[in-house]
PDB file of C-alpha atoms in Angstrom:
ATOM      1  CA  MET Q   1      -7.594 -30.751   5.340  1.00  0.00           C
ATOM      2  CA  THR Q   2      -7.830 -32.876   2.078  1.00  0.00           C
ATOM      3  CA  PHE Q   3      -6.323 -31.708  -1.276  1.00  0.00           C
ATOM      4  CA  ALA Q   4      -9.797 -31.132  -2.698  1.00  0.00           C
ATOM      5  CA  SER Q   5     -10.928 -28.887   0.010  1.00  0.00           C
ATOM      6  CA  LYS Q   6      -7.553 -26.994  -0.160  1.00  0.00           C
ATOM      7  CA  ILE Q   7      -8.202 -26.285  -3.651  1.00  0.00           C
ATOM      8  CA  ILE Q   8     -12.024 -25.056  -2.918  1.00  0.00           C
ATOM      9  CA  THR Q   9     -10.765 -22.812  -0.115  1.00  0.00           C
ATOM     10  CA  CYS Q  10      -8.033 -21.374  -2.582  1.00  0.00           C
ATOM     11  CA  LEU Q  11     -10.733 -20.738  -5.576  1.00  0.00           C
ATOM     12  CA  LEU Q  12     -13.011 -19.299  -3.117  1.00  0.00           C
ATOM     13  CA  VAL Q  13     -10.236 -16.815  -1.669  1.00  0.00           C
ATOM     14  CA  LEU Q  14      -9.383 -15.789  -5.060  1.00  0.00           C
ATOM     15  CA  THR Q  15     -12.738 -15.385  -6.319  1.00  0.00           C
ATOM     16  CA  ILE Q  16     -13.395 -12.981  -3.310  1.00  0.00           C
ATOM     17  CA  TYR Q  17     -10.214 -10.908  -4.067  1.00  0.00           C
ATOM     18  CA  ILE Q  18     -11.134 -10.892  -7.849  1.00  0.00           C
ATOM     19  CA  ALA Q  19     -14.501  -9.767  -7.274  1.00  0.00           C
ATOM     20  CA  ALA Q  20     -13.078  -6.808  -5.327  1.00  0.00           C
ATOM     21  CA  PRO Q  21     -14.203  -3.293  -6.449  1.00  0.00           C
ATOM     22  CA  THR Q  22     -11.934  -1.825  -9.093  1.00  0.00           C
ATOM     23  CA  GLU Q  23     -12.365   1.820  -8.412  1.00  0.00           C
ATOM     24  CA  SER Q  24     -10.772   3.663  -5.594  1.00  0.00           C
ATOM     25  CA  HIS Q  25     -12.777   5.755  -3.428  1.00  0.00           C
ATOM     26  CA  ILE Q  26      -9.744   7.746  -2.073  1.00  0.00           C
ATOM     27  CA  THR Q  27      -8.698  10.847  -3.757  1.00  0.00           C
ATOM     28  CA  CYS Q  28      -5.473  12.502  -4.348  1.00  0.00           C
ATOM     29  CA  GLY Q  29      -6.715  15.538  -2.480  1.00  0.00           C
ATOM     30  CA  THR Q  30      -7.241  13.174   0.423  1.00  0.00           C
ATOM     31  CA  VAL Q  31      -4.024  11.656   0.395  1.00  0.00           C
ATOM     32  CA  THR Q  32      -2.038  15.008  -0.101  1.00  0.00           C
ATOM     33  CA  SER Q  33      -3.992  16.912   2.697  1.00  0.00           C
ATOM     34  CA  THR Q  34      -3.715  13.883   5.268  1.00  0.00           C
ATOM     35  CA  MET Q  35       0.065  13.794   4.655  1.00  0.00           C
ATOM     36  CA  THR Q  36       0.684  17.552   4.975  1.00  0.00           C
ATOM     37  CA  GLN Q  37       1.769  16.614   8.595  1.00  0.00           C
ATOM     38  CA  CYS Q  38       4.794  14.880   7.147  1.00  0.00           C
ATOM     39  CA  ILE Q  39       6.210  17.432   4.623  1.00  0.00           C
ATOM     40  CA  SER Q  40       8.527  19.349   7.109  1.00  0.00           C
ATOM     41  CA  TYR Q  41      10.044  16.229   8.417  1.00  0.00           C
ATOM     42  CA  LEU Q  42      10.618  14.654   4.942  1.00  0.00           C
ATOM     43  CA  THR Q  43      12.424  17.609   3.686  1.00  0.00           C
ATOM     44  CA  ASN Q  44      14.163  19.142   6.677  1.00  0.00           C
ATOM     45  CA  GLY Q  45      14.571  15.812   8.736  1.00  0.00           C
ATOM     46  CA  GLY Q  46      14.664  16.226  12.405  1.00  0.00           C
ATOM     47  CA  PRO Q  47      12.483  15.022  15.126  1.00  0.00           C
ATOM     48  CA  LEU Q  48       9.484  13.037  13.592  1.00  0.00           C
ATOM     49  CA  PRO Q  49       6.203  14.729  14.541  1.00  0.00           C
ATOM     50  CA  SER Q  50       3.788  12.495  16.073  1.00  0.00           C
ATOM     51  CA  SER Q  51       1.081  13.851  13.867  1.00  0.00           C
ATOM     52  CA  CYS Q  52       3.021  12.526  10.727  1.00  0.00           C
ATOM     53  CA  CYS Q  53       2.785   9.000  12.146  1.00  0.00           C
ATOM     54  CA  VAL Q  54      -0.898   9.554  12.744  1.00  0.00           C
ATOM     55  CA  ALA Q  55      -1.527  10.612   9.102  1.00  0.00           C
ATOM     56  CA  VAL Q  56       0.354   7.533   7.761  1.00  0.00           C
ATOM     57  CA  LYS Q  57      -1.406   5.155   9.997  1.00  0.00           C
ATOM     58  CA  SER Q  58      -4.784   6.974   8.748  1.00  0.00           C
ATOM     59  CA  LEU Q  59      -3.875   6.583   5.359  1.00  0.00           C
ATOM     60  CA  ASN Q  60      -2.976   2.783   5.599  1.00  0.00           C
ATOM     61  CA  GLN Q  61      -6.168   2.458   7.337  1.00  0.00           C
ATOM     62  CA  MET Q  62      -8.112   4.200   4.505  1.00  0.00           C
ATOM     63  CA  ALA Q  63      -6.596   2.098   2.054  1.00  0.00           C
ATOM     64  CA  GLN Q  64      -8.080  -1.407   2.586  1.00  0.00           C
ATOM     65  CA  THR Q  65      -8.646  -2.444  -0.978  1.00  0.00           C
ATOM     66  CA  THR Q  66      -6.531  -2.952  -3.966  1.00  0.00           C
ATOM     67  CA  PRO Q  67      -7.616   0.022  -6.082  1.00  0.00           C
ATOM     68  CA  ASP Q  68      -7.395   2.309  -2.930  1.00  0.00           C
ATOM     69  CA  ARG Q  69      -3.763   1.074  -2.197  1.00  0.00           C
ATOM     70  CA  ARG Q  70      -2.945   1.640  -5.833  1.00  0.00           C
ATOM     71  CA  GLN Q  71      -4.451   4.927  -5.814  1.00  0.00           C
ATOM     72  CA  VAL Q  72      -2.351   5.994  -2.526  1.00  0.00           C
ATOM     73  CA  CYS Q  73       0.678   4.810  -4.116  1.00  0.00           C
ATOM     74  CA  GLU Q  74       0.263   6.858  -7.394  1.00  0.00           C
ATOM     75  CA  CYS Q  75      -1.276   9.874  -5.470  1.00  0.00           C
ATOM     76  CA  LEU Q  76       2.035   9.980  -3.191  1.00  0.00           C
ATOM     77  CA  LYS Q  77       4.453   9.433  -6.238  1.00  0.00           C
ATOM     78  CA  SER Q  78       2.795  12.435  -7.987  1.00  0.00           C
ATOM     79  CA  ALA Q  79       2.655  14.414  -5.040  1.00  0.00           C
ATOM     80  CA  GLY Q  80       6.217  13.824  -3.931  1.00  0.00           C
ATOM     81  CA  LYS Q  81       7.642  14.859  -7.434  1.00  0.00           C
ATOM     82  CA  GLU Q  82       6.017  18.206  -6.753  1.00  0.00           C
ATOM     83  CA  ILE Q  83       7.832  18.668  -3.442  1.00  0.00           C
ATOM     84  CA  LYS Q  84      11.291  20.215  -3.797  1.00  0.00           C
ATOM     85  CA  GLY Q  85      14.113  18.822  -1.481  1.00  0.00           C
ATOM     86  CA  LEU Q  86      12.427  15.645  -0.044  1.00  0.00           C
ATOM     87  CA  ASN Q  87      14.964  13.126   1.477  1.00  0.00           C
ATOM     88  CA  ILE Q  88      14.047  10.095  -0.436  1.00  0.00           C
ATOM     89  CA  ASP Q  89      15.767   8.048   2.441  1.00  0.00           C
ATOM     90  CA  LEU Q  90      13.278   9.427   5.005  1.00  0.00           C
ATOM     91  CA  VAL Q  91      10.426   9.043   2.566  1.00  0.00           C
ATOM     92  CA  ALA Q  92      11.400   5.405   2.029  1.00  0.00           C
ATOM     93  CA  ALA Q  93      11.569   4.730   5.660  1.00  0.00           C
ATOM     94  CA  LEU Q  94       8.464   6.578   6.730  1.00  0.00           C
ATOM     95  CA  PRO Q  95       6.061   3.635   7.170  1.00  0.00           C
ATOM     96  CA  THR Q  96       8.621   1.682   9.054  1.00  0.00           C
ATOM     97  CA  THR Q  97       9.297   4.475  11.328  1.00  0.00           C
ATOM     98  CA  CYS Q  98       5.837   4.975  12.016  1.00  0.00           C
ATOM     99  CA  GLY Q  99       5.042   1.216  12.366  1.00  0.00           C
ATOM    100  CA  VAL Q 100       3.341   0.565   9.460  1.00  0.00           C
ATOM    101  CA  SER Q 101       4.462  -2.381   7.302  1.00  0.00           C
ATOM    102  CA  LEU Q 102       3.749  -2.444   3.526  1.00  0.00           C
ATOM    103  CA  SER Q 103       4.287  -4.964   0.885  1.00  0.00           C
ATOM    104  CA  TYR Q 104       6.064  -2.769  -1.511  1.00  0.00           C
ATOM    105  CA  PRO Q 105       8.890   0.013  -1.406  1.00  0.00           C
ATOM    106  CA  ILE Q 106       7.969   3.731  -1.417  1.00  0.00           C
ATOM    107  CA  GLY Q 107       9.859   5.815  -3.997  1.00  0.00           C
ATOM    108  CA  PHE Q 108       9.457   7.779  -6.947  1.00  0.00           C
ATOM    109  CA  ASN Q 109      10.003   4.586  -9.357  1.00  0.00           C
ATOM    110  CA  THR Q 110       7.805   2.016  -7.713  1.00  0.00           C
ATOM    111  CA  ASN Q 111       5.531   0.405 -10.262  1.00  0.00           C
ATOM    112  CA  CYS Q 112       2.155   0.674  -8.062  1.00  0.00           C
ATOM    113  CA  ASP Q 113       0.186  -1.748 -10.561  1.00  0.00           C
ATOM    114  CA  ARG Q 114       3.201  -4.168 -10.164  1.00  0.00           C
ATOM    115  CA  TYR Q 115       3.319  -4.275  -6.116  1.00  0.00           C
ATOM    116  CA  LEU Q 116      -0.330  -3.840  -5.783  1.00  0.00           C
ATOM    117  CA  SER Q 117      -1.845  -6.265  -8.151  1.00  0.00           C
ATOM    118  CA  ILE Q 118      -4.202  -9.003  -6.995  1.00  0.00           C
ATOM    119  CA  TYR Q 119      -1.440 -11.773  -8.057  1.00  0.00           C
ATOM    120  CA  ASN Q 120       1.235 -10.037  -5.952  1.00  0.00           C
ATOM    121  CA  PHE Q 121      -1.318  -9.854  -2.790  1.00  0.00           C
ATOM    122  CA  VAL Q 122      -1.934 -13.464  -3.258  1.00  0.00           C
ATOM    123  CA  PHE Q 123       1.675 -14.579  -2.952  1.00  0.00           C
ATOM    124  CA  VAL Q 124       2.920 -11.723  -0.536  1.00  0.00           C
ATOM    125  CA  TYR Q 125       0.146 -12.609   2.018  1.00  0.00           C
ATOM    126  CA  ARG Q 126       0.250 -16.455   2.010  1.00  0.00           C
ATOM    127  CA  LEU Q 127      -3.279 -17.360   1.357  1.00  0.00           C
ATOM    128  CA  PRO Q 128      -4.556 -20.823   2.885  1.00  0.00           C
ATOM    129  CA  CYS Q 129      -3.974 -22.666  -0.636  1.00  0.00           C
ATOM    130  CA  GLU Q 130      -0.303 -22.086  -0.230  1.00  0.00           C
ATOM    131  CA  GLY Q 131       2.051 -24.884   1.027  1.00  0.00           C
ATOM    132  CA  ASP Q 132       0.511 -27.744   2.458  1.00  0.00           C
TER     133      ASP Q 132
END
């Protein structure tokens, strides 16, 4: 692939991501109702209910756009602050425990804009314009 075609490919990919919708179609109500399956585990520990991992995977599937991922992140932070006794270590490990890979850490101090910006997406996921 020539240098010029790499530049064109890179610009096309960036255009697609920049033109992505800016509003989320996911509500905080959807996020919190989906994640209710996990509250007992995240506060009391013990065995992880399979329904919790189903919820985590479902939420991950719902959040396909940058605005959706940002909204889910903000909703989870907000809801988490309202639940007394959450084990932050269990919260942070939940995606990995359920087999979901995220490009940002889970926690009350996560900057959802920083980790879920278009620029972070470009560098985290190694688009074709990177490298040789």
